[in-house]
Amino acid sequence: MDSDDEMLVRLLEDEQVFDDDIREHLLIIASLQNMLDAEAEKRKRPRRGGSRPVRKKSKPRQRMEGHTMMHNDYFADDATQADNFRCQYRMIKGLFMNILHGVREFDSYFKLKHDAVGIAGFSSIQKCTAAMRMLAYEAPADTQDDYLRMSESTAIECMYKFCRAVVGKFGKYYLRGPTEEETARIMAQNAARGFPGMLGSIDCMHWSWKNCPFACQGIYKGSHGYCSVVLEAVADYDLWIWHSFFGMAGSHNDINVLQQSPVFSKLVKGHAPPYNYEINGHEYTKGYYLADGIYPK
């Protein structure tokens, strides 16, 4: 594919994303107008008292008011909280919009829809924000009702579908090991920074498990004093996390986790790409990972 074809494909993809954004904005505007018309019509009707044996009505959550507030705070051209976007979302606005467009393309659940009676549901911004806040801040699902106007069950559903969509959409590129060309690029980049032969930085973090069963606390409680699950990850200088290993009990240290991790499986099987470099007069043919200290001195 030449450069003209690649440019044409990129223009078509950008046009599709732009059309989806315009469609969602038009649906939100129409829903707000319908809500105002319904409120005006309700005021014209005579008020009738008395109780009726009917099913309890759904709780009005004012979803469009929540979207309007969030859009004005973070996503408008002159957003009120534009300077605090990175602090609140733990990422820049451009990255968030790329993730939003990706999961919306992968799963139509994240598109704005109307229910059987014509009431607009949650926008893609509200759904992705609820999932990211629960993952980034470990926020309970029932805390999304005040600002996002979202119930606990809907917030949990958004988080599960968001995780599946992220893995399905971005897993082929991010959740995999580097190719030979990418390995050469990473090593050249690290060599320029004074680390010849380095494949990446490896480290482990402890993910807190608040509701760990009492019978398992002896295994999952480590030196930190709380129950946790260990996450091992490898990242390069551009923060591309191309390896992750999750699930070991919090009582293990980094060496125990590394022994169970598949990070060195290619090296052990002899499938790792060779790379020749010299340090202090010694020749080496395999790369290494940069790690911090495990035990205190």
PDB file of C-alpha atoms in Angstrom:
ATOM      1  CA  MET A   1       0.000   0.000   0.000  1.00  0.00           C
ATOM      2  CA  ASP A   2       1.542   3.334  -1.084  1.00  0.00           C
ATOM      3  CA  SER A   3       1.366   6.636   0.775  1.00  0.00           C
ATOM      4  CA  ASP A   4      -1.693   7.873  -1.166  1.00  0.00           C
ATOM      5  CA  ASP A   5      -3.697   4.768  -0.237  1.00  0.00           C
ATOM      6  CA  GLU A   6      -2.672   5.050   3.422  1.00  0.00           C
ATOM      7  CA  MET A   7      -3.718   8.704   3.470  1.00  0.00           C
ATOM      8  CA  LEU A   8      -7.080   7.812   1.901  1.00  0.00           C
ATOM      9  CA  VAL A   9      -7.699   5.072   4.487  1.00  0.00           C
ATOM     10  CA  ARG A  10      -6.775   7.455   7.312  1.00  0.00           C
ATOM     11  CA  LEU A  11      -9.142  10.122   5.958  1.00  0.00           C
ATOM     12  CA  LEU A  12     -11.992   7.607   5.707  1.00  0.00           C
ATOM     13  CA  GLU A  13     -11.418   6.431   9.306  1.00  0.00           C
ATOM     14  CA  ASP A  14     -11.348  10.023  10.590  1.00  0.00           C
ATOM     15  CA  GLU A  15     -14.542  10.773   8.675  1.00  0.00           C
ATOM     16  CA  GLN A  16     -16.273   7.744  10.248  1.00  0.00           C
ATOM     17  CA  VAL A  17     -15.250   8.846  13.753  1.00  0.00           C
ATOM     18  CA  PHE A  18     -16.428  12.390  13.015  1.00  0.00           C
ATOM     19  CA  ASP A  19     -19.800  11.077  11.768  1.00  0.00           C
ATOM     20  CA  ASP A  20     -20.271   9.045  14.970  1.00  0.00           C
ATOM     21  CA  ASP A  21     -19.512  12.101  17.115  1.00  0.00           C
ATOM     22  CA  ILE A  22     -21.932  14.287  15.137  1.00  0.00           C
ATOM     23  CA  ARG A  23     -24.645  11.619  15.382  1.00  0.00           C
ATOM     24  CA  GLU A  24     -24.249  11.369  19.152  1.00  0.00           C
ATOM     25  CA  HIS A  25     -24.342  15.159  19.586  1.00  0.00           C
ATOM     26  CA  LEU A  26     -27.518  15.411  17.480  1.00  0.00           C
ATOM     27  CA  LEU A  27     -29.190  12.669  19.530  1.00  0.00           C
ATOM     28  CA  ILE A  28     -28.280  14.462  22.754  1.00  0.00           C
ATOM     29  CA  ILE A  29     -29.678  17.766  21.474  1.00  0.00           C
ATOM     30  CA  ALA A  30     -32.902  16.051  20.360  1.00  0.00           C
ATOM     31  CA  SER A  31     -33.247  14.322  23.742  1.00  0.00           C
ATOM     32  CA  LEU A  32     -32.799  17.607  25.592  1.00  0.00           C
ATOM     33  CA  GLN A  33     -35.447  19.220  23.419  1.00  0.00           C
ATOM     34  CA  ASN A  34     -37.856  16.329  24.002  1.00  0.00           C
ATOM     35  CA  MET A  35     -37.232  16.580  27.734  1.00  0.00           C
ATOM     36  CA  LEU A  36     -38.053  20.297  27.719  1.00  0.00           C
ATOM     37  CA  ASP A  37     -41.200  19.689  25.662  1.00  0.00           C
ATOM     38  CA  ALA A  38     -42.321  16.914  28.026  1.00  0.00           C
ATOM     39  CA  GLU A  39     -41.756  19.157  31.039  1.00  0.00           C
ATOM     40  CA  ALA A  40     -43.798  21.923  29.433  1.00  0.00           C
ATOM     41  CA  GLU A  41     -46.583  19.475  28.576  1.00  0.00           C
ATOM     42  CA  LYS A  42     -46.596  18.119  32.126  1.00  0.00           C
ATOM     43  CA  ARG A  43     -47.157  21.590  33.511  1.00  0.00           C
ATOM     44  CA  LYS A  44     -50.228  22.003  31.313  1.00  0.00           C
ATOM     45  CA  ARG A  45     -51.926  18.813  32.582  1.00  0.00           C
ATOM     46  CA  PRO A  46     -54.295  19.050  35.562  1.00  0.00           C
ATOM     47  CA  ARG A  47     -52.893  17.516  38.719  1.00  0.00           C
ATOM     48  CA  ARG A  48     -54.866  14.519  39.981  1.00  0.00           C
ATOM     49  CA  GLY A  49     -54.513  13.033  43.410  1.00  0.00           C
ATOM     50  CA  GLY A  50     -55.156   9.566  44.755  1.00  0.00           C
ATOM     51  CA  SER A  51     -53.127   6.379  44.846  1.00  0.00           C
ATOM     52  CA  ARG A  52     -53.139   3.785  42.094  1.00  0.00           C
ATOM     53  CA  PRO A  53     -52.044   0.123  42.289  1.00  0.00           C
ATOM     54  CA  VAL A  54     -49.397   0.285  39.562  1.00  0.00           C
ATOM     55  CA  ARG A  55     -45.780  -0.790  39.309  1.00  0.00           C
ATOM     56  CA  LYS A  56     -43.215   1.557  40.755  1.00  0.00           C
ATOM     57  CA  LYS A  57     -41.908   3.904  38.113  1.00  0.00           C
ATOM     58  CA  SER A  58     -38.267   3.980  37.121  1.00  0.00           C
ATOM     59  CA  LYS A  59     -36.195   6.537  38.931  1.00  0.00           C
ATOM     60  CA  PRO A  60     -35.634   9.619  36.748  1.00  0.00           C
ATOM     61  CA  ARG A  61     -31.879  10.055  36.679  1.00  0.00           C
ATOM     62  CA  GLN A  62     -31.607  13.098  34.376  1.00  0.00           C
ATOM     63  CA  ARG A  63     -28.994  11.428  32.186  1.00  0.00           C
ATOM     64  CA  MET A  64     -28.825  14.271  29.683  1.00  0.00           C
ATOM     65  CA  GLU A  65     -28.260  16.823  32.444  1.00  0.00           C
ATOM     66  CA  GLY A  66     -25.344  14.689  33.662  1.00  0.00           C
ATOM     67  CA  HIS A  67     -23.882  14.505  30.146  1.00  0.00           C
ATOM     68  CA  THR A  68     -24.289  18.258  29.665  1.00  0.00           C
ATOM     69  CA  MET A  69     -22.494  18.989  32.936  1.00  0.00           C
ATOM     70  CA  MET A  70     -19.636  16.627  32.114  1.00  0.00           C
ATOM     71  CA  HIS A  71     -19.322  17.959  28.567  1.00  0.00           C
ATOM     72  CA  ASN A  72     -19.169  21.558  29.788  1.00  0.00           C
ATOM     73  CA  ASP A  73     -16.654  20.664  32.504  1.00  0.00           C
ATOM     74  CA  TYR A  74     -14.177  18.579  30.477  1.00  0.00           C
ATOM     75  CA  PHE A  75     -15.000  18.182  26.774  1.00  0.00           C
ATOM     76  CA  ALA A  76     -16.241  21.540  25.478  1.00  0.00           C
ATOM     77  CA  ASP A  77     -13.929  23.882  23.580  1.00  0.00           C
ATOM     78  CA  ASP A  78     -13.897  26.252  26.569  1.00  0.00           C
ATOM     79  CA  ALA A  79     -14.298  23.551  29.240  1.00  0.00           C
ATOM     80  CA  THR A  80     -14.398  24.733  32.833  1.00  0.00           C
ATOM     81  CA  GLN A  81     -12.049  22.008  34.111  1.00  0.00           C
ATOM     82  CA  ALA A  82      -9.862  21.706  31.009  1.00  0.00           C
ATOM     83  CA  ASP A  83      -6.675  22.215  33.046  1.00  0.00           C
ATOM     84  CA  ASN A  84      -7.658  19.406  35.445  1.00  0.00           C
ATOM     85  CA  PHE A  85      -8.478  16.780  32.793  1.00  0.00           C
ATOM     86  CA  ARG A  86      -5.220  14.851  33.216  1.00  0.00           C
ATOM     87  CA  CYS A  87      -5.559  14.892  37.006  1.00  0.00           C
ATOM     88  CA  GLN A  88      -9.135  13.590  36.962  1.00  0.00           C
ATOM     89  CA  TYR A  89      -8.800  11.028  34.148  1.00  0.00           C
ATOM     90  CA  ARG A  90      -5.137  10.008  34.705  1.00  0.00           C
ATOM     91  CA  MET A  91      -4.445  10.623  30.984  1.00  0.00           C
ATOM     92  CA  ILE A  92      -4.518  13.390  28.394  1.00  0.00           C
ATOM     93  CA  LYS A  93      -7.742  14.216  26.597  1.00  0.00           C
ATOM     94  CA  GLY A  94      -6.511  12.939  23.226  1.00  0.00           C
ATOM     95  CA  LEU A  95      -5.728   9.491  24.637  1.00  0.00           C
ATOM     96  CA  PHE A  96      -9.133   9.297  26.301  1.00  0.00           C
ATOM     97  CA  MET A  97     -10.904  10.159  23.034  1.00  0.00           C
ATOM     98  CA  ASN A  98      -8.876   7.530  21.141  1.00  0.00           C
ATOM     99  CA  ILE A  99      -9.915   4.879  23.675  1.00  0.00           C
ATOM    100  CA  LEU A 100     -13.532   6.059  23.518  1.00  0.00           C
ATOM    101  CA  HIS A 101     -13.637   5.878  19.714  1.00  0.00           C
ATOM    102  CA  GLY A 102     -11.981   2.443  19.780  1.00  0.00           C
ATOM    103  CA  VAL A 103     -14.367   0.817  22.263  1.00  0.00           C
ATOM    104  CA  ARG A 104     -17.368   2.454  20.573  1.00  0.00           C
ATOM    105  CA  GLU A 105     -16.295   0.993  17.251  1.00  0.00           C
ATOM    106  CA  PHE A 106     -15.731  -2.437  18.786  1.00  0.00           C
ATOM    107  CA  ASP A 107     -18.959  -2.641  20.815  1.00  0.00           C
ATOM    108  CA  SER A 108     -22.162  -0.799  19.929  1.00  0.00           C
ATOM    109  CA  TYR A 109     -23.072  -0.845  23.637  1.00  0.00           C
ATOM    110  CA  PHE A 110     -21.069   2.366  24.044  1.00  0.00           C
ATOM    111  CA  LYS A 111     -23.115   4.228  21.447  1.00  0.00           C
ATOM    112  CA  LEU A 112     -25.919   6.502  22.569  1.00  0.00           C
ATOM    113  CA  LYS A 113     -29.270   4.752  22.095  1.00  0.00           C
ATOM    114  CA  HIS A 114     -32.950   5.226  22.906  1.00  0.00           C
ATOM    115  CA  ASP A 115     -35.033   2.743  24.869  1.00  0.00           C
ATOM    116  CA  ALA A 116     -38.463   1.396  23.953  1.00  0.00           C
ATOM    117  CA  VAL A 117     -40.262   4.583  25.054  1.00  0.00           C
ATOM    118  CA  GLY A 118     -37.841   6.909  23.287  1.00  0.00           C
ATOM    119  CA  ILE A 119     -35.783   8.032  26.288  1.00  0.00           C
ATOM    120  CA  ALA A 120     -32.082   8.555  25.524  1.00  0.00           C
ATOM    121  CA  GLY A 121     -29.632   6.394  27.426  1.00  0.00           C
ATOM    122  CA  PHE A 122     -26.132   7.206  28.598  1.00  0.00           C
ATOM    123  CA  SER A 123     -23.637   8.723  26.186  1.00  0.00           C
ATOM    124  CA  SER A 124     -20.329   7.087  25.341  1.00  0.00           C
ATOM    125  CA  ILE A 125     -18.521   9.703  27.453  1.00  0.00           C
ATOM    126  CA  GLN A 126     -20.563   8.796  30.534  1.00  0.00           C
ATOM    127  CA  LYS A 127     -20.060   5.056  30.080  1.00  0.00           C
ATOM    128  CA  CYS A 128     -16.293   5.257  29.528  1.00  0.00           C
ATOM    129  CA  THR A 129     -15.859   7.758  32.371  1.00  0.00           C
ATOM    130  CA  ALA A 130     -17.703   5.508  34.822  1.00  0.00           C
ATOM    131  CA  ALA A 131     -15.551   2.497  33.880  1.00  0.00           C
ATOM    132  CA  MET A 132     -12.272   4.419  34.049  1.00  0.00           C
ATOM    133  CA  ARG A 133     -13.052   5.989  37.424  1.00  0.00           C
ATOM    134  CA  MET A 134     -13.832   2.601  38.921  1.00  0.00           C
ATOM    135  CA  LEU A 135     -10.585   1.156  37.538  1.00  0.00           C
ATOM    136  CA  ALA A 136      -8.291   4.125  38.243  1.00  0.00           C
ATOM    137  CA  TYR A 137      -9.577   5.177  41.662  1.00  0.00           C
ATOM    138  CA  GLU A 138     -10.979   1.832  42.922  1.00  0.00           C
ATOM    139  CA  ALA A 139     -14.278   3.700  43.336  1.00  0.00           C
ATOM    140  CA  PRO A 140     -17.360   1.639  44.268  1.00  0.00           C
ATOM    141  CA  ALA A 141     -20.042   1.322  41.624  1.00  0.00           C
ATOM    142  CA  ASP A 142     -22.666   3.059  43.754  1.00  0.00           C
ATOM    143  CA  THR A 143     -20.665   6.328  43.782  1.00  0.00           C
ATOM    144  CA  GLN A 144     -21.365   7.056  40.100  1.00  0.00           C
ATOM    145  CA  ASP A 145     -24.927   8.255  40.665  1.00  0.00           C
ATOM    146  CA  ASP A 146     -24.249  11.774  41.904  1.00  0.00           C
ATOM    147  CA  TYR A 147     -22.318  13.147  38.908  1.00  0.00           C
ATOM    148  CA  LEU A 148     -22.758  10.586  36.130  1.00  0.00           C
ATOM    149  CA  ARG A 149     -26.426   9.848  36.977  1.00  0.00           C
ATOM    150  CA  MET A 150     -25.706   6.124  36.707  1.00  0.00           C
ATOM    151  CA  SER A 151     -27.015   3.318  38.887  1.00  0.00           C
ATOM    152  CA  GLU A 152     -24.786   0.714  40.514  1.00  0.00           C
ATOM    153  CA  SER A 153     -25.776  -2.144  38.193  1.00  0.00           C
ATOM    154  CA  THR A 154     -25.262  -0.034  35.061  1.00  0.00           C
ATOM    155  CA  ALA A 155     -21.835   1.130  36.276  1.00  0.00           C
ATOM    156  CA  ILE A 156     -20.724  -2.484  36.850  1.00  0.00           C
ATOM    157  CA  GLU A 157     -22.003  -3.467  33.411  1.00  0.00           C
ATOM    158  CA  CYS A 158     -20.095  -0.564  31.827  1.00  0.00           C
ATOM    159  CA  MET A 159     -16.872  -1.612  33.535  1.00  0.00           C
ATOM    160  CA  TYR A 160     -17.111  -5.238  32.397  1.00  0.00           C
ATOM    161  CA  LYS A 161     -17.964  -4.311  28.811  1.00  0.00           C
ATOM    162  CA  PHE A 162     -15.250  -1.633  28.785  1.00  0.00           C
ATOM    163  CA  CYS A 163     -12.566  -4.131  29.838  1.00  0.00           C
ATOM    164  CA  ARG A 164     -13.654  -6.636  27.187  1.00  0.00           C
ATOM    165  CA  ALA A 165     -13.761  -3.919  24.512  1.00  0.00           C
ATOM    166  CA  VAL A 166     -10.285  -2.617  25.395  1.00  0.00           C
ATOM    167  CA  VAL A 167      -8.799  -6.115  25.213  1.00  0.00           C
ATOM    168  CA  GLY A 168     -10.626  -6.906  21.975  1.00  0.00           C
ATOM    169  CA  LYS A 169      -9.761  -3.612  20.284  1.00  0.00           C
ATOM    170  CA  PHE A 170      -6.228  -2.883  21.492  1.00  0.00           C
ATOM    171  CA  GLY A 171      -5.005  -6.313  22.630  1.00  0.00           C
ATOM    172  CA  LYS A 172      -3.523  -7.286  19.262  1.00  0.00           C
ATOM    173  CA  TYR A 173      -1.056  -4.415  19.461  1.00  0.00           C
ATOM    174  CA  TYR A 174      -0.478  -3.690  23.136  1.00  0.00           C
ATOM    175  CA  LEU A 175      -0.942  -7.049  24.876  1.00  0.00           C
ATOM    176  CA  ARG A 176       1.814  -8.873  23.003  1.00  0.00           C
ATOM    177  CA  GLY A 177       5.569  -9.133  22.886  1.00  0.00           C
ATOM    178  CA  PRO A 178       7.639  -6.944  20.539  1.00  0.00           C
ATOM    179  CA  THR A 179       8.670  -8.178  17.109  1.00  0.00           C
ATOM    180  CA  GLU A 180      12.283  -8.319  15.940  1.00  0.00           C
ATOM    181  CA  GLU A 181      12.024  -4.845  14.378  1.00  0.00           C
ATOM    182  CA  GLU A 182      10.441  -3.413  17.520  1.00  0.00           C
ATOM    183  CA  THR A 183      13.056  -5.121  19.707  1.00  0.00           C
ATOM    184  CA  ALA A 184      15.830  -3.551  17.647  1.00  0.00           C
ATOM    185  CA  ARG A 185      14.157  -0.135  17.964  1.00  0.00           C
ATOM    186  CA  ILE A 186      13.750  -0.504  21.749  1.00  0.00           C
ATOM    187  CA  MET A 187      17.371  -1.573  22.214  1.00  0.00           C
ATOM    188  CA  ALA A 188      18.653   1.251  20.011  1.00  0.00           C
ATOM    189  CA  GLN A 189      16.598   3.716  22.005  1.00  0.00           C
ATOM    190  CA  ASN A 190      17.905   2.369  25.318  1.00  0.00           C
ATOM    191  CA  ALA A 191      21.486   2.280  24.033  1.00  0.00           C
ATOM    192  CA  ALA A 192      21.226   5.968  23.168  1.00  0.00           C
ATOM    193  CA  ARG A 193      20.192   6.604  26.785  1.00  0.00           C
ATOM    194  CA  GLY A 194      23.217   4.704  28.156  1.00  0.00           C
ATOM    195  CA  PHE A 195      21.696   1.222  28.611  1.00  0.00           C
ATOM    196  CA  PRO A 196      22.956  -0.990  25.753  1.00  0.00           C
ATOM    197  CA  GLY A 197      21.169  -4.330  25.537  1.00  0.00           C
ATOM    198  CA  MET A 198      18.255  -3.340  27.805  1.00  0.00           C
ATOM    199  CA  LEU A 199      14.882  -4.727  26.707  1.00  0.00           C
ATOM    200  CA  GLY A 200      12.781  -2.684  29.108  1.00  0.00           C
ATOM    201  CA  SER A 201      12.000  -1.912  32.725  1.00  0.00           C
ATOM    202  CA  ILE A 202      10.382  -4.653  34.824  1.00  0.00           C
ATOM    203  CA  ASP A 203       8.717  -4.230  38.184  1.00  0.00           C
ATOM    204  CA  CYS A 204       5.938  -5.623  40.386  1.00  0.00           C
ATOM    205  CA  MET A 205       3.158  -3.755  42.176  1.00  0.00           C
ATOM    206  CA  HIS A 206       0.702  -4.978  44.791  1.00  0.00           C
ATOM    207  CA  TRP A 207      -2.982  -4.530  43.947  1.00  0.00           C
ATOM    208  CA  SER A 208      -4.959  -4.192  47.172  1.00  0.00           C
ATOM    209  CA  TRP A 209      -7.659  -6.849  47.775  1.00  0.00           C
ATOM    210  CA  LYS A 210      -9.988  -5.308  50.315  1.00  0.00           C
ATOM    211  CA  ASN A 211     -12.575  -8.117  50.390  1.00  0.00           C
ATOM    212  CA  CYS A 212     -10.151 -11.018  50.544  1.00  0.00           C
ATOM    213  CA  PRO A 213     -11.791 -14.065  52.210  1.00  0.00           C
ATOM    214  CA  PHE A 214     -10.594 -14.702  55.735  1.00  0.00           C
ATOM    215  CA  ALA A 215      -9.407 -18.209  54.832  1.00  0.00           C
ATOM    216  CA  CYS A 216      -7.039 -16.788  52.167  1.00  0.00           C
ATOM    217  CA  GLN A 217      -5.624 -13.850  54.101  1.00  0.00           C
ATOM    218  CA  GLY A 218      -2.620 -15.839  55.303  1.00  0.00           C
ATOM    219  CA  ILE A 219      -1.503 -16.343  51.702  1.00  0.00           C
ATOM    220  CA  TYR A 220      -2.366 -12.951  50.231  1.00  0.00           C
ATOM    221  CA  LYS A 221      -1.154 -10.753  53.113  1.00  0.00           C
ATOM    222  CA  GLY A 222       2.503  -9.849  52.711  1.00  0.00           C
ATOM    223  CA  SER A 223       4.989  -7.464  54.299  1.00  0.00           C
ATOM    224  CA  HIS A 224       2.801  -4.487  53.402  1.00  0.00           C
ATOM    225  CA  GLY A 225       0.301  -5.496  56.088  1.00  0.00           C
ATOM    226  CA  TYR A 226      -2.711  -5.861  53.794  1.00  0.00           C
ATOM    227  CA  CYS A 227      -4.028  -8.462  51.344  1.00  0.00           C
ATOM    228  CA  SER A 228      -2.957  -7.909  47.770  1.00  0.00           C
ATOM    229  CA  VAL A 229      -2.456  -9.518  44.369  1.00  0.00           C
ATOM    230  CA  VAL A 230       0.832  -8.980  42.505  1.00  0.00           C
ATOM    231  CA  LEU A 231       0.955  -7.419  39.029  1.00  0.00           C
ATOM    232  CA  GLU A 232       4.191  -7.753  37.050  1.00  0.00           C
ATOM    233  CA  ALA A 233       4.716  -5.516  34.024  1.00  0.00           C
ATOM    234  CA  VAL A 234       7.415  -4.647  31.489  1.00  0.00           C
ATOM    235  CA  ALA A 235       7.475  -1.222  29.831  1.00  0.00           C
ATOM    236  CA  ASP A 236       9.766   0.598  27.430  1.00  0.00           C
ATOM    237  CA  TYR A 237      10.815   4.236  27.393  1.00  0.00           C
ATOM    238  CA  ASP A 238       7.586   5.245  25.602  1.00  0.00           C
ATOM    239  CA  LEU A 239       5.505   3.560  28.349  1.00  0.00           C
ATOM    240  CA  TRP A 240       4.425   0.731  26.036  1.00  0.00           C
ATOM    241  CA  ILE A 241       3.504  -2.028  28.527  1.00  0.00           C
ATOM    242  CA  TRP A 242       3.974  -5.094  26.334  1.00  0.00           C
ATOM    243  CA  HIS A 243       4.015  -7.704  29.114  1.00  0.00           C
ATOM    244  CA  SER A 244       1.801  -8.190  32.159  1.00  0.00           C
ATOM    245  CA  PHE A 245       1.451 -11.087  34.590  1.00  0.00           C
ATOM    246  CA  PHE A 246      -1.259 -10.901  37.231  1.00  0.00           C
ATOM    247  CA  GLY A 247      -2.570 -13.200  39.925  1.00  0.00           C
ATOM    248  CA  MET A 248       0.253 -14.147  42.300  1.00  0.00           C
ATOM    249  CA  ALA A 249      -0.483 -13.843  46.020  1.00  0.00           C
ATOM    250  CA  GLY A 250       0.757 -10.748  47.825  1.00  0.00           C
ATOM    251  CA  SER A 251       3.036 -12.744  50.131  1.00  0.00           C
ATOM    252  CA  HIS A 252       5.462 -13.406  47.240  1.00  0.00           C
ATOM    253  CA  ASN A 253       8.389 -11.149  46.495  1.00  0.00           C
ATOM    254  CA  ASP A 254       9.573 -10.129  43.029  1.00  0.00           C
ATOM    255  CA  ILE A 255      11.896 -13.118  42.595  1.00  0.00           C
ATOM    256  CA  ASN A 256       9.103 -15.624  43.327  1.00  0.00           C
ATOM    257  CA  VAL A 257       6.824 -13.842  40.863  1.00  0.00           C
ATOM    258  CA  LEU A 258       9.557 -13.819  38.217  1.00  0.00           C
ATOM    259  CA  GLN A 259      10.041 -17.586  38.543  1.00  0.00           C
ATOM    260  CA  GLN A 260       6.375 -18.152  37.685  1.00  0.00           C
ATOM    261  CA  SER A 261       6.176 -15.427  35.028  1.00  0.00           C
ATOM    262  CA  PRO A 262       6.338 -16.263  31.283  1.00  0.00           C
ATOM    263  CA  VAL A 263       8.459 -13.186  30.582  1.00  0.00           C
ATOM    264  CA  PHE A 264      11.602 -15.283  30.038  1.00  0.00           C
ATOM    265  CA  SER A 265       9.876 -18.158  28.218  1.00  0.00           C
ATOM    266  CA  LYS A 266      11.229 -17.124  24.791  1.00  0.00           C
ATOM    267  CA  LEU A 267      14.703 -16.724  26.216  1.00  0.00           C
ATOM    268  CA  VAL A 268      14.624 -20.183  27.825  1.00  0.00           C
ATOM    269  CA  LYS A 269      13.291 -21.812  24.635  1.00  0.00           C
ATOM    270  CA  GLY A 270      15.885 -20.041  22.501  1.00  0.00           C
ATOM    271  CA  HIS A 271      13.372 -18.003  20.483  1.00  0.00           C
ATOM    272  CA  ALA A 272      14.502 -14.584  21.657  1.00  0.00           C
ATOM    273  CA  PRO A 273      16.081 -12.399  18.937  1.00  0.00           C
ATOM    274  CA  PRO A 274      19.890 -12.232  19.293  1.00  0.00           C
ATOM    275  CA  TYR A 275      21.508  -8.915  20.083  1.00  0.00           C
ATOM    276  CA  ASN A 276      25.250  -8.362  20.404  1.00  0.00           C
ATOM    277  CA  TYR A 277      26.621  -5.636  22.627  1.00  0.00           C
ATOM    278  CA  GLU A 278      29.635  -4.978  24.860  1.00  0.00           C
ATOM    279  CA  ILE A 279      29.801  -3.733  28.450  1.00  0.00           C
ATOM    280  CA  ASN A 280      33.127  -3.236  30.267  1.00  0.00           C
ATOM    281  CA  GLY A 281      34.948  -5.297  27.661  1.00  0.00           C
ATOM    282  CA  HIS A 282      32.588  -8.300  27.893  1.00  0.00           C
ATOM    283  CA  GLU A 283      30.551  -9.502  24.909  1.00  0.00           C
ATOM    284  CA  TYR A 284      26.881 -10.361  25.443  1.00  0.00           C
ATOM    285  CA  THR A 285      24.356 -11.905  23.044  1.00  0.00           C
ATOM    286  CA  LYS A 286      21.127 -11.650  25.075  1.00  0.00           C
ATOM    287  CA  GLY A 287      19.248  -8.644  26.352  1.00  0.00           C
ATOM    288  CA  TYR A 288      18.377  -7.834  29.945  1.00  0.00           C
ATOM    289  CA  TYR A 289      15.678  -6.045  31.953  1.00  0.00           C
ATOM    290  CA  LEU A 290      16.224  -3.122  34.288  1.00  0.00           C
ATOM    291  CA  ALA A 291      14.774  -3.726  37.750  1.00  0.00           C
ATOM    292  CA  ASP A 292      14.873  -1.917  41.077  1.00  0.00           C
ATOM    293  CA  GLY A 293      16.184  -3.331  44.349  1.00  0.00           C
ATOM    294  CA  ILE A 294      14.220  -6.193  45.868  1.00  0.00           C
ATOM    295  CA  TYR A 295      15.639  -6.419  49.359  1.00  0.00           C
ATOM    296  CA  PRO A 296      16.699  -3.473  51.559  1.00  0.00           C
ATOM    297  CA  LYS A 297      20.434  -3.031  52.043  1.00  0.00           C
TER     298      LYS A 297
END
